[in-house]
Amino acid sequence: MRNTYDTADLRSRDAAHHWHPFSDSAALATEGVRVIVRGEGVWLEDSDGNRILDGMAGLWCTQIGHGRVEIADAVHRQMSELAFYNTFFKTSHPPAIALAEKLAQLTQPHLNRVFFCNSGSEANDTVIRLARTYWDVAGKPTKKTIISRRNGYHGSTIGGASLGGMGPMHAQGGLPIPGIVHIQQPYWFGEGGDLSSHEFGLKAARGLEAVIDALGEDTIAAFIAEPIQGAGGVIIPPDSYWPEIRRICSEREILLVVDEVICGFGRLGSWFGSDHFGLKPDLMPIAKGLSSGYLPIGGVMIADRVADVVFQGGDFNHGYTYSGHPAACAAALANLEIIEREGLVDRVRDDIGPYLQARWKALGEHPLVGEARMVGLMGALELVPNKPSRKDKFEPVGQVGTLCRDISFRNGLIMRAVRDSMILSPPLVLSHGEADDLIARATKTLDETWAELKRQGRIAA
Ligand code: PXG
């Protein structure tokens, strides 16, 4: 099909009326947005007809790739039958029932109930209310504080952004809300200093124990963390980290909340990041890959031990108009069916995961790359000025990452920049040939970034 879009017209109308998330809207209006018009598999097409490899799976979510008409058909069928009804006031409908049952089957045996929301942010706001309500009903109402991590990401609502540990988000709007405490993240490359990765993993984990002791266990409701931090820069914790957190959680009376919004639904080569790291969550927020982003839907999986207590408290006074929206549930069900039928989770674990990881890690040889890391299909390249030093960073932080991201775009590959690291999280349907293509584009991008930095005199010639 020929591309018949008028990019200049779209850009000017966008600039006039569309306020973008996480953007400097004034600067963007001058620069002009890139307009994406079509998607097929791992490929996107922009309004100028350029093909771009979607190395970010939409926004960490399009597990099954773009353009799967099967999902559109399932949604069409559902909307033709029942486009909307709510799940409040003693009602339900078949797609919400079927999806809740399916999620109970796919998750660990102790997770048998889901509370539906429309996003990961809403899921995490739900987590705050559920965790505190749990302790209220359990007769321990002083247990209210939630421990989270600096540079964690849990969404952009007031609750989600407060749980998250993003400084620039806290700086706007008077966040975080009271009752949330942040500890160190397990980011060895950036914060490990002279410690080995093993030692640093233990140190970061023991920060949890130290805060529980400092504040008193009778004040702590929960600890929340992503199995691997996504938006924070694909922070893969040292091997010592999660076992130590598991030990601490088993010795202390606190809920463990594992935020699976990015790591869930096959991203790490297991159904959930909790399975990968051997974690047993009490609450488990999900979104993104649940529907591959075809329609907005999220939820919180709730452990039996939590549900059993909260049920004794009567009404849980919380919910969203679109909790369990029929069309979104139908999209999610069709998406999960594709993930299962095509064996995408095993494929990431045994086939395309190891294939891409080997090639991605080889990019670590590049003079600009201080570390190349990847688990499943989720990876990062740390760009450094003075390899092999981990201590020397580009100043000011972020410019080189943005430069590299823009060059990558021009080379037809979407990577995301976090500080000065390049992030990759492609659709799980990526073929071997597409993985080779991706690596070729990433290599070209690194070479061109390196050349540009030399030209600018920012690294020794
Ligand atoms: N938890 C985690 C772990 C996430 O990654 C959310 C919660 C919030 O989900 P919603 O659906 O409310 O966005 C997320 C979202 C980025 C980026 O630039 C990452 C997210 C969202 C937007 C941008 O990396 N993650």
Short mmCIF file of C-alpha atoms and ligand atoms in Angstrom, two decimals:
data_model
loop_
_atom_site.label_atom_id
_atom_site.label_comp_id
_atom_site.label_asym_id
_atom_site.label_seq_id
_atom_site.Cartn_x
_atom_site.Cartn_y
_atom_site.Cartn_z
CA MET A 1 0.00 0.00 0.00
CA ARG A 2 1.39 3.44 -0.87
CA ASN A 3 2.02 5.84 1.93
CA THR A 4 -0.18 8.87 1.35
CA TYR A 5 0.36 10.92 4.49
CA ASP A 6 1.27 14.59 4.53
CA THR A 7 3.93 14.71 7.24
CA ALA A 8 4.18 18.50 7.44
CA ASP A 9 0.44 18.83 7.94
CA LEU A 10 0.34 16.08 10.59
CA ARG A 11 3.28 17.67 12.43
CA SER A 12 1.78 21.11 12.55
CA ARG A 13 -1.60 19.84 13.77
CA ASP A 14 0.15 17.69 16.38
CA ALA A 15 2.22 20.69 17.51
CA ALA A 16 -0.90 22.83 17.81
CA HIS A 17 -3.05 20.46 19.87
CA HIS A 18 -1.31 17.36 21.16
CA TRP A 19 0.52 17.50 24.50
CA HIS A 20 2.93 14.54 24.68
CA PRO A 21 3.90 12.43 27.70
CA PHE A 22 7.38 12.94 29.18
CA SER A 23 8.23 15.60 26.59
CA ASP A 24 9.34 19.19 26.35
CA SER A 25 6.27 20.09 24.33
CA ALA A 26 7.55 23.49 23.20
CA ALA A 27 10.82 22.04 21.91
CA LEU A 28 8.98 19.13 20.31
CA ALA A 29 6.62 21.48 18.52
CA THR A 30 9.62 23.18 16.91
CA GLU A 31 11.41 19.96 16.07
CA GLY A 32 8.35 18.10 14.78
CA VAL A 33 7.24 14.60 15.78
CA ARG A 34 7.86 11.41 13.88
CA VAL A 35 4.47 10.07 12.83
CA ILE A 36 4.05 6.29 12.86
CA VAL A 37 1.33 5.11 10.52
CA ARG A 38 1.50 1.33 10.27
CA GLY A 39 2.91 -1.77 11.97
CA GLU A 40 3.59 -5.30 10.79
CA GLY A 41 5.53 -7.84 12.86
CA VAL A 42 8.63 -6.11 14.23
CA TRP A 43 8.41 -3.33 11.63
CA LEU A 44 6.88 0.11 11.80
CA GLU A 45 6.37 2.55 8.97
CA ASP A 46 6.41 6.32 9.38
CA SER A 47 4.48 8.93 7.43
CA ASP A 48 7.42 9.43 5.04
CA GLY A 49 7.40 5.74 4.15
CA ASN A 50 10.52 4.81 6.18
CA ARG A 51 10.63 1.27 7.62
CA ILE A 52 11.86 1.12 11.19
CA LEU A 53 12.66 -1.96 13.26
CA ASP A 54 10.74 -1.58 16.53
CA GLY A 55 13.42 -2.48 19.04
CA MET A 56 11.18 -1.35 21.92
CA ALA A 57 8.06 -3.43 21.13
CA GLY A 58 5.88 -0.33 21.15
CA LEU A 59 6.76 0.65 24.71
CA TRP A 60 7.98 -2.66 26.18
CA CYS A 61 4.66 -4.31 25.37
CA THR A 62 4.04 -5.62 21.86
CA GLN A 63 5.12 -9.21 22.57
CA ILE A 64 3.32 -10.69 19.54
CA GLY A 65 4.42 -7.95 17.13
CA HIS A 66 2.30 -5.45 15.27
CA GLY A 67 -0.59 -5.98 12.91
CA ARG A 68 -2.05 -9.25 14.20
CA VAL A 69 -5.52 -9.14 12.69
CA GLU A 70 -6.58 -12.04 14.94
CA ILE A 71 -6.70 -9.60 17.85
CA ALA A 72 -8.73 -7.07 15.87
CA ASP A 73 -11.17 -9.87 14.94
CA ALA A 74 -11.55 -11.00 18.57
CA VAL A 75 -12.18 -7.41 19.67
CA HIS A 76 -14.64 -6.89 16.82
CA ARG A 77 -16.55 -10.02 17.83
CA GLN A 78 -16.67 -8.95 21.46
CA MET A 79 -17.71 -5.38 20.70
CA SER A 80 -20.42 -6.61 18.37
CA GLU A 81 -21.83 -8.69 21.23
CA LEU A 82 -21.16 -6.55 24.30
CA ALA A 83 -18.95 -3.49 23.83
CA PHE A 84 -19.15 -2.42 27.45
CA TYR A 85 -20.60 -3.35 30.73
CA ASN A 86 -19.07 -2.76 34.15
CA THR A 87 -17.92 -5.28 36.72
CA PHE A 88 -19.25 -3.36 39.76
CA PHE A 89 -22.52 -4.07 41.60
CA LYS A 90 -22.61 -7.86 41.41
CA THR A 91 -22.14 -8.12 37.63
CA SER A 92 -19.55 -9.77 35.42
CA HIS A 93 -19.24 -10.84 31.80
CA PRO A 94 -17.71 -13.81 29.93
CA PRO A 95 -14.44 -12.17 28.73
CA ALA A 96 -13.52 -10.89 32.21
CA ILE A 97 -14.33 -14.29 33.71
CA ALA A 98 -12.32 -16.14 31.06
CA LEU A 99 -9.32 -13.81 31.39
CA ALA A 100 -9.30 -13.97 35.20
CA GLU A 101 -9.35 -17.77 35.02
CA LYS A 102 -6.60 -17.81 32.38
CA LEU A 103 -4.36 -15.55 34.49
CA ALA A 104 -4.85 -17.79 37.51
CA GLN A 105 -3.66 -20.71 35.36
CA LEU A 106 -0.61 -18.91 33.95
CA THR A 107 0.65 -17.48 37.24
CA GLN A 108 2.03 -19.31 40.28
CA PRO A 109 -0.43 -21.63 42.10
CA HIS A 110 -0.94 -19.26 45.04
CA LEU A 111 -2.08 -16.43 42.73
CA ASN A 112 -5.72 -17.15 42.02
CA ARG A 113 -7.38 -13.77 41.78
CA VAL A 114 -6.97 -10.68 39.64
CA PHE A 115 -8.21 -7.13 40.18
CA PHE A 116 -8.51 -5.52 36.73
CA CYS A 117 -7.32 -2.00 35.86
CA ASN A 118 -6.49 -0.18 32.64
CA SER A 119 -2.76 0.37 33.05
CA GLY A 120 0.29 -0.42 35.09
CA SER A 121 -0.04 2.87 36.95
CA GLU A 122 -3.57 2.04 38.05
CA ALA A 123 -2.37 -1.43 39.04
CA ASN A 124 0.21 0.12 41.34
CA ASP A 125 -2.26 2.56 42.86
CA THR A 126 -4.38 -0.51 43.54
CA VAL A 127 -1.34 -2.15 45.17
CA ILE A 128 -0.98 0.73 47.65
CA ARG A 129 -4.61 0.48 48.69
CA LEU A 130 -4.63 -3.34 48.80
CA ALA A 131 -1.42 -3.64 50.82
CA ARG A 132 -2.57 -1.11 53.42
CA THR A 133 -6.07 -2.56 53.56
CA TYR A 134 -4.59 -6.01 54.08
CA TRP A 135 -2.77 -4.89 57.23
CA ASP A 136 -5.79 -2.90 58.47
CA VAL A 137 -8.01 -5.97 58.23
CA ALA A 138 -5.24 -8.14 59.70
CA GLY A 139 -5.40 -5.92 62.81
CA LYS A 140 -2.03 -4.23 62.22
CA PRO A 141 -3.04 -0.76 61.03
CA THR A 142 0.35 0.79 61.79
CA LYS A 143 1.86 -1.18 58.92
CA LYS A 144 1.46 1.46 56.20
CA THR A 145 4.89 2.31 54.76
CA ILE A 146 5.89 0.88 51.42
CA ILE A 147 9.56 0.43 50.62
CA SER A 148 10.60 0.93 47.03
CA ARG A 149 13.81 1.67 45.18
CA ARG A 150 15.50 4.72 43.72
CA ASN A 151 15.31 4.69 39.93
CA GLY A 152 12.50 2.14 40.03
CA TYR A 153 9.51 2.83 37.77
CA HIS A 154 5.96 2.04 38.81
CA GLY A 155 3.88 4.44 36.74
CA SER A 156 2.90 8.06 36.42
CA THR A 157 -0.20 8.49 38.58
CA ILE A 158 0.40 10.14 41.96
CA GLY A 159 0.69 6.74 43.64
CA GLY A 160 2.68 5.08 40.87
CA ALA A 161 5.13 7.97 40.55
CA SER A 162 5.57 8.07 44.33
CA LEU A 163 6.36 4.36 44.44
CA GLY A 164 8.78 4.94 41.60
CA GLY A 165 12.13 6.41 42.44
CA MET A 166 12.56 8.84 39.56
CA GLY A 167 13.98 12.17 40.77
CA PRO A 168 12.68 14.26 37.85
CA MET A 169 9.17 12.91 38.44
CA HIS A 170 9.29 13.62 42.17
CA ALA A 171 10.45 17.14 41.40
CA GLN A 172 7.12 17.98 39.76
CA GLY A 173 3.86 18.02 41.65
CA GLY A 174 5.08 17.57 45.19
CA LEU A 175 5.95 13.87 45.20
CA PRO A 176 6.37 11.38 46.69
CA ILE A 177 3.27 11.11 48.85
CA PRO A 178 3.99 10.31 52.52
CA GLY A 179 4.56 6.71 53.56
CA ILE A 180 6.91 5.65 50.79
CA VAL A 181 10.62 5.13 51.41
CA HIS A 182 13.23 4.47 48.71
CA ILE A 183 16.33 2.33 49.07
CA GLN A 184 19.33 1.79 46.80
CA GLN A 185 18.84 0.08 43.45
CA PRO A 186 20.97 -2.96 42.52
CA TYR A 187 22.77 -1.09 39.73
CA TRP A 188 26.29 -2.46 39.91
CA PHE A 189 27.63 -0.82 36.73
CA GLY A 190 26.57 2.63 37.87
CA GLU A 191 26.81 2.47 41.64
CA GLY A 192 28.91 -0.58 42.52
CA GLY A 193 32.11 1.38 43.20
CA ASP A 194 34.97 -0.95 44.09
CA LEU A 195 32.72 -3.77 45.28
CA SER A 196 32.42 -6.96 43.26
CA SER A 197 29.02 -7.41 41.69
CA HIS A 198 28.28 -10.18 44.23
CA GLU A 199 29.18 -7.98 47.20
CA PHE A 200 27.26 -5.04 45.81
CA GLY A 201 24.14 -7.18 45.24
CA LEU A 202 24.19 -8.21 48.91
CA LYS A 203 24.75 -4.63 50.03
CA ALA A 204 21.86 -3.28 47.96
CA ALA A 205 19.53 -6.04 49.22
CA ARG A 206 20.51 -5.46 52.84
CA GLY A 207 19.36 -1.87 52.44
CA LEU A 208 15.87 -3.34 52.74
CA GLU A 209 16.69 -4.97 56.07
CA ALA A 210 18.31 -1.76 57.34
CA VAL A 211 15.23 0.34 56.56
CA ILE A 212 12.89 -2.19 58.15
CA ASP A 213 15.03 -2.09 61.29
CA ALA A 214 15.31 1.70 61.27
CA LEU A 215 11.59 2.34 60.85
CA GLY A 216 10.33 -0.69 62.76
CA GLU A 217 8.77 -3.77 61.21
CA ASP A 218 5.41 -2.78 62.70
CA THR A 219 5.32 0.24 60.35
CA ILE A 220 6.15 -1.53 57.07
CA ALA A 221 3.41 -2.82 54.77
CA ALA A 222 5.32 -3.97 51.71
CA PHE A 223 8.38 -3.92 49.50
CA ILE A 224 7.84 -3.32 45.78
CA ALA A 225 10.33 -3.93 42.99
CA GLU A 226 10.64 -4.79 39.32
CA PRO A 227 12.46 -8.12 38.74
CA ILE A 228 14.66 -6.20 36.29
CA GLN A 229 14.21 -2.42 36.26
CA GLY A 230 12.99 -1.43 32.81
CA ALA A 231 12.56 2.33 32.48
CA GLY A 232 15.45 2.76 34.93
CA GLY A 233 17.77 1.37 32.26
CA VAL A 234 17.42 -2.44 32.21
CA ILE A 235 19.15 -2.87 35.55
CA ILE A 236 19.84 -6.60 35.86
CA PRO A 237 20.55 -7.23 39.54
CA PRO A 238 23.69 -9.14 40.57
CA ASP A 239 23.01 -12.87 41.14
CA SER A 240 23.28 -12.35 44.90
CA TYR A 241 20.47 -9.75 45.03
CA TRP A 242 17.16 -11.58 44.74
CA PRO A 243 18.12 -14.55 46.98
CA GLU A 244 19.05 -12.06 49.71
CA ILE A 245 15.79 -10.13 49.26
CA ARG A 246 13.95 -13.48 49.44
CA ARG A 247 15.70 -14.26 52.71
CA ILE A 248 14.80 -10.87 54.19
CA CYS A 249 11.16 -11.13 53.10
CA SER A 250 10.86 -14.62 54.56
CA GLU A 251 12.19 -13.43 57.94
CA ARG A 252 10.11 -10.25 58.08
CA GLU A 253 6.39 -9.75 58.13
CA ILE A 254 5.99 -7.65 54.99
CA LEU A 255 4.26 -8.17 51.66
CA LEU A 256 6.37 -8.69 48.56
CA VAL A 257 5.06 -6.84 45.52
CA VAL A 258 6.69 -7.84 42.24
CA ASP A 259 5.94 -5.35 39.48
CA GLU A 260 5.69 -7.50 36.34
CA VAL A 261 4.45 -4.75 34.04
CA ILE A 262 7.54 -5.11 31.81
CA CYS A 263 9.03 -8.47 32.83
CA GLY A 264 5.74 -10.38 32.58
CA PHE A 265 4.41 -12.34 29.63
CA GLY A 266 7.60 -13.85 28.27
CA ARG A 267 10.00 -10.90 28.20
CA LEU A 268 12.65 -12.78 30.22
CA GLY A 269 11.99 -16.22 28.69
CA SER A 270 9.65 -17.24 31.49
CA TRP A 271 5.99 -16.34 31.88
CA PHE A 272 6.89 -13.91 34.64
CA GLY A 273 10.05 -12.37 36.05
CA SER A 274 9.05 -13.89 39.40
CA ASP A 275 9.41 -17.35 37.86
CA HIS A 276 12.82 -16.41 36.46
CA PHE A 277 14.16 -15.21 39.83
CA GLY A 278 12.27 -17.68 42.06
CA LEU A 279 10.13 -15.02 43.76
CA LYS A 280 6.77 -15.67 45.39
CA PRO A 281 4.83 -12.39 45.12
CA ASP A 282 1.98 -11.48 47.45
CA LEU A 283 0.79 -8.87 44.95
CA MET A 284 1.79 -8.82 41.30
CA PRO A 285 0.89 -5.85 39.07
CA ILE A 286 0.64 -6.68 35.36
CA ALA A 287 -0.14 -4.70 32.17
CA LYS A 288 1.64 -4.10 28.83
CA GLY A 289 2.34 -7.64 27.47
CA LEU A 290 -0.99 -8.83 28.90
CA SER A 291 -2.64 -7.47 25.75
CA SER A 292 0.57 -6.76 23.79
CA GLY A 293 -0.68 -3.19 23.98
CA TYR A 294 -3.49 -3.82 21.49
CA LEU A 295 -5.92 -2.36 24.01
CA PRO A 296 -5.18 -0.84 27.42
CA ILE A 297 -5.52 -3.32 30.27
CA GLY A 298 -3.71 -4.05 33.51
CA GLY A 299 -4.36 -5.83 36.75
CA VAL A 300 -3.04 -6.96 40.10
CA MET A 301 -2.66 -10.67 40.80
CA ILE A 302 -3.50 -11.31 44.44
CA ALA A 303 -2.09 -14.12 46.57
CA ASP A 304 -4.55 -16.33 48.42
CA ARG A 305 -3.10 -15.30 51.77
CA VAL A 306 -3.85 -11.64 50.97
CA ALA A 307 -7.29 -12.29 49.48
CA ASP A 308 -8.32 -14.44 52.45
CA VAL A 309 -7.64 -11.56 54.83
CA VAL A 310 -8.98 -8.67 52.74
CA PHE A 311 -12.20 -10.64 52.10
CA GLN A 312 -12.88 -10.57 55.85
CA GLY A 313 -13.00 -6.76 55.70
CA GLY A 314 -16.09 -6.62 53.50
CA ASP A 315 -16.20 -4.11 50.64
CA PHE A 316 -12.88 -3.11 49.06
CA ASN A 317 -13.80 0.45 48.09
CA HIS A 318 -11.80 0.71 44.89
CA GLY A 319 -12.36 0.24 41.17
CA TYR A 320 -12.32 1.85 37.75
CA THR A 321 -15.22 2.24 35.31
CA TYR A 322 -13.29 0.14 32.83
CA SER A 323 -11.97 -2.52 35.25
CA GLY A 324 -12.20 -5.69 33.17
CA HIS A 325 -13.40 -3.90 30.02
CA PRO A 326 -14.90 -6.60 27.75
CA ALA A 327 -13.05 -5.55 24.59
CA ALA A 328 -9.72 -5.21 26.42
CA CYS A 329 -10.23 -8.65 28.03
CA ALA A 330 -11.00 -10.12 24.60
CA ALA A 331 -7.80 -8.58 23.21
CA ALA A 332 -5.79 -9.96 26.15
CA LEU A 333 -7.28 -13.45 25.75
CA ALA A 334 -6.49 -13.50 22.03
CA ASN A 335 -2.97 -12.23 22.77
CA LEU A 336 -2.34 -14.94 25.39
CA GLU A 337 -3.64 -17.54 22.97
CA ILE A 338 -1.08 -16.41 20.36
CA ILE A 339 1.74 -16.38 22.94
CA GLU A 340 0.84 -19.95 23.92
CA ARG A 341 0.13 -21.29 20.42
CA GLU A 342 3.38 -19.91 19.02
CA GLY A 343 5.36 -20.97 22.10
CA LEU A 344 6.80 -17.46 22.41
CA VAL A 345 7.91 -17.85 26.03
CA ASP A 346 9.97 -20.98 25.32
CA ARG A 347 11.20 -19.38 22.12
CA VAL A 348 12.68 -16.49 24.12
CA ARG A 349 14.23 -18.89 26.63
CA ASP A 350 15.68 -21.42 24.18
CA ASP A 351 15.94 -19.87 20.75
CA ILE A 352 15.73 -16.18 19.88
CA GLY A 353 16.77 -15.11 23.40
CA PRO A 354 20.16 -16.87 23.39
CA TYR A 355 20.62 -16.00 19.70
CA LEU A 356 20.17 -12.26 20.21
CA GLN A 357 21.97 -12.22 23.58
CA ALA A 358 25.17 -13.62 22.02
CA ARG A 359 25.17 -10.95 19.32
CA TRP A 360 24.15 -8.15 21.69
CA LYS A 361 26.85 -9.06 24.20
CA ALA A 362 29.40 -9.00 21.36
CA LEU A 363 28.59 -5.29 20.99
CA GLY A 364 30.38 -4.98 24.34
CA GLU A 365 33.62 -5.12 22.28
CA HIS A 366 32.82 -1.75 20.74
CA PRO A 367 35.06 1.08 22.06
CA LEU A 368 31.97 3.09 23.10
CA VAL A 369 30.32 0.26 25.07
CA GLY A 370 31.30 -0.28 28.70
CA GLU A 371 28.85 -3.12 29.27
CA ALA A 372 26.39 -5.05 27.11
CA ARG A 373 23.81 -6.96 29.11
CA MET A 374 20.63 -8.83 28.25
CA VAL A 375 18.22 -11.32 29.84
CA GLY A 376 15.55 -12.85 27.64
CA LEU A 377 14.86 -10.10 25.13
CA MET A 378 15.56 -7.15 27.40
CA GLY A 379 18.96 -5.51 27.17
CA ALA A 380 21.12 -2.44 27.59
CA LEU A 381 24.41 -1.03 26.31
CA GLU A 382 26.25 1.31 28.66
CA LEU A 383 27.98 4.02 26.63
CA VAL A 384 31.18 5.26 28.27
CA PRO A 385 33.87 7.75 27.27
CA ASN A 386 36.81 5.91 28.70
CA LYS A 387 36.51 2.18 28.50
CA PRO A 388 37.08 0.04 30.55
CA SER A 389 36.54 2.54 33.37
CA ARG A 390 33.07 2.31 34.90
CA LYS A 391 33.68 5.50 36.84
CA ASP A 392 34.08 7.94 33.94
CA LYS A 393 30.73 9.10 32.59
CA PHE A 394 29.83 11.46 29.82
CA GLU A 395 29.03 14.98 31.04
CA PRO A 396 26.36 16.21 31.04
CA VAL A 397 24.60 12.87 31.46
CA GLY A 398 22.10 12.00 28.75
CA GLN A 399 23.37 13.94 25.75
CA VAL A 400 25.29 11.05 24.23
CA GLY A 401 22.38 8.69 24.78
CA THR A 402 20.05 11.09 22.98
CA LEU A 403 22.53 11.52 20.13
CA CYS A 404 22.86 7.74 19.77
CA ARG A 405 19.08 7.30 19.88
CA ASP A 406 18.58 9.85 17.11
CA ILE A 407 21.27 8.21 14.97
CA SER A 408 19.61 4.84 15.61
CA PHE A 409 16.27 6.22 14.44
CA ARG A 410 17.93 7.46 11.27
CA ASN A 411 19.36 3.97 10.78
CA GLY A 412 15.89 2.47 11.03
CA LEU A 413 16.15 1.00 14.53
CA ILE A 414 14.22 2.16 17.57
CA MET A 415 16.28 1.91 20.72
CA ARG A 416 15.43 3.91 23.80
CA ALA A 417 18.03 6.00 25.60
CA VAL A 418 18.13 6.01 29.40
CA ARG A 419 20.83 8.39 30.61
CA ASP A 420 23.72 7.27 28.37
CA SER A 421 22.65 3.68 27.93
CA MET A 422 20.80 2.25 24.96
CA ILE A 423 17.85 0.03 25.71
CA LEU A 424 16.40 -2.81 23.68
CA SER A 425 13.19 -4.77 24.22
CA PRO A 426 11.97 -6.06 20.84
CA PRO A 427 8.80 -8.07 20.10
CA LEU A 428 9.13 -11.73 21.07
CA VAL A 429 8.38 -12.79 17.47
CA LEU A 430 11.72 -11.36 16.26
CA SER A 431 13.20 -13.80 13.69
CA HIS A 432 16.89 -14.75 13.44
CA GLY A 433 17.19 -12.72 10.24
CA GLU A 434 15.60 -9.72 11.91
CA ALA A 435 17.94 -10.14 14.89
CA ASP A 436 20.92 -10.02 12.49
CA ASP A 437 19.44 -6.93 10.85
CA LEU A 438 18.91 -5.33 14.27
CA ILE A 439 22.54 -5.97 15.28
CA ALA A 440 23.81 -4.57 11.96
CA ARG A 441 21.81 -1.38 12.52
CA ALA A 442 22.95 -1.13 16.16
CA THR A 443 26.60 -1.60 15.11
CA LYS A 444 26.31 1.09 12.45
CA THR A 445 24.68 3.36 15.04
CA LEU A 446 27.50 2.84 17.54
CA ASP A 447 30.13 3.48 14.84
CA GLU A 448 28.43 6.67 13.75
CA THR A 449 27.96 7.87 17.33
CA TRP A 450 31.64 7.18 18.02
CA ALA A 451 32.65 9.10 14.89
CA GLU A 452 30.43 12.03 15.82
CA LEU A 453 31.82 12.16 19.37
CA LYS A 454 35.34 12.20 17.95
CA ARG A 455 34.36 14.98 15.58
CA GLN A 456 33.01 16.94 18.55
CA GLY A 457 36.22 16.30 20.47
CA ARG A 458 34.34 14.56 23.29
CA ILE A 459 36.52 11.48 23.13
CA ALA A 460 40.19 11.18 22.27
CA ALA A 461 40.74 10.85 18.51
N1 PXG B 1 5.31 -0.57 36.26
C1 PXG B 1 6.38 -0.73 35.44
C2 PXG B 1 7.47 -1.67 35.83
C3 PXG B 1 6.42 -0.06 34.22
O1 PXG B 1 7.47 -0.22 33.41
C4 PXG B 1 4.31 0.96 34.79
C5 PXG B 1 4.30 0.26 35.96
C6 PXG B 1 3.15 1.87 34.49
O2 PXG B 1 2.39 1.36 33.47
P1 PXG B 1 1.45 2.34 32.59
O3 PXG B 1 0.65 1.36 31.79
O4 PXG B 1 0.62 3.11 33.51
O5 PXG B 1 2.38 3.20 31.77
C7 PXG B 1 5.36 0.80 33.88
C8 PXG B 1 5.35 1.57 32.59
C9 PXG B 1 9.85 4.19 29.33
C10 PXG B 1 8.46 3.96 29.79
O6 PXG B 1 10.09 5.27 28.77
C11 PXG B 1 8.16 2.89 30.62
C12 PXG B 1 6.85 2.72 31.05
C13 PXG B 1 5.86 3.59 30.64
C14 PXG B 1 6.17 4.65 29.81
C15 PXG B 1 7.48 4.85 29.39
O7 PXG B 1 10.71 3.33 29.50
N2 PXG B 1 6.58 1.68 31.92
#
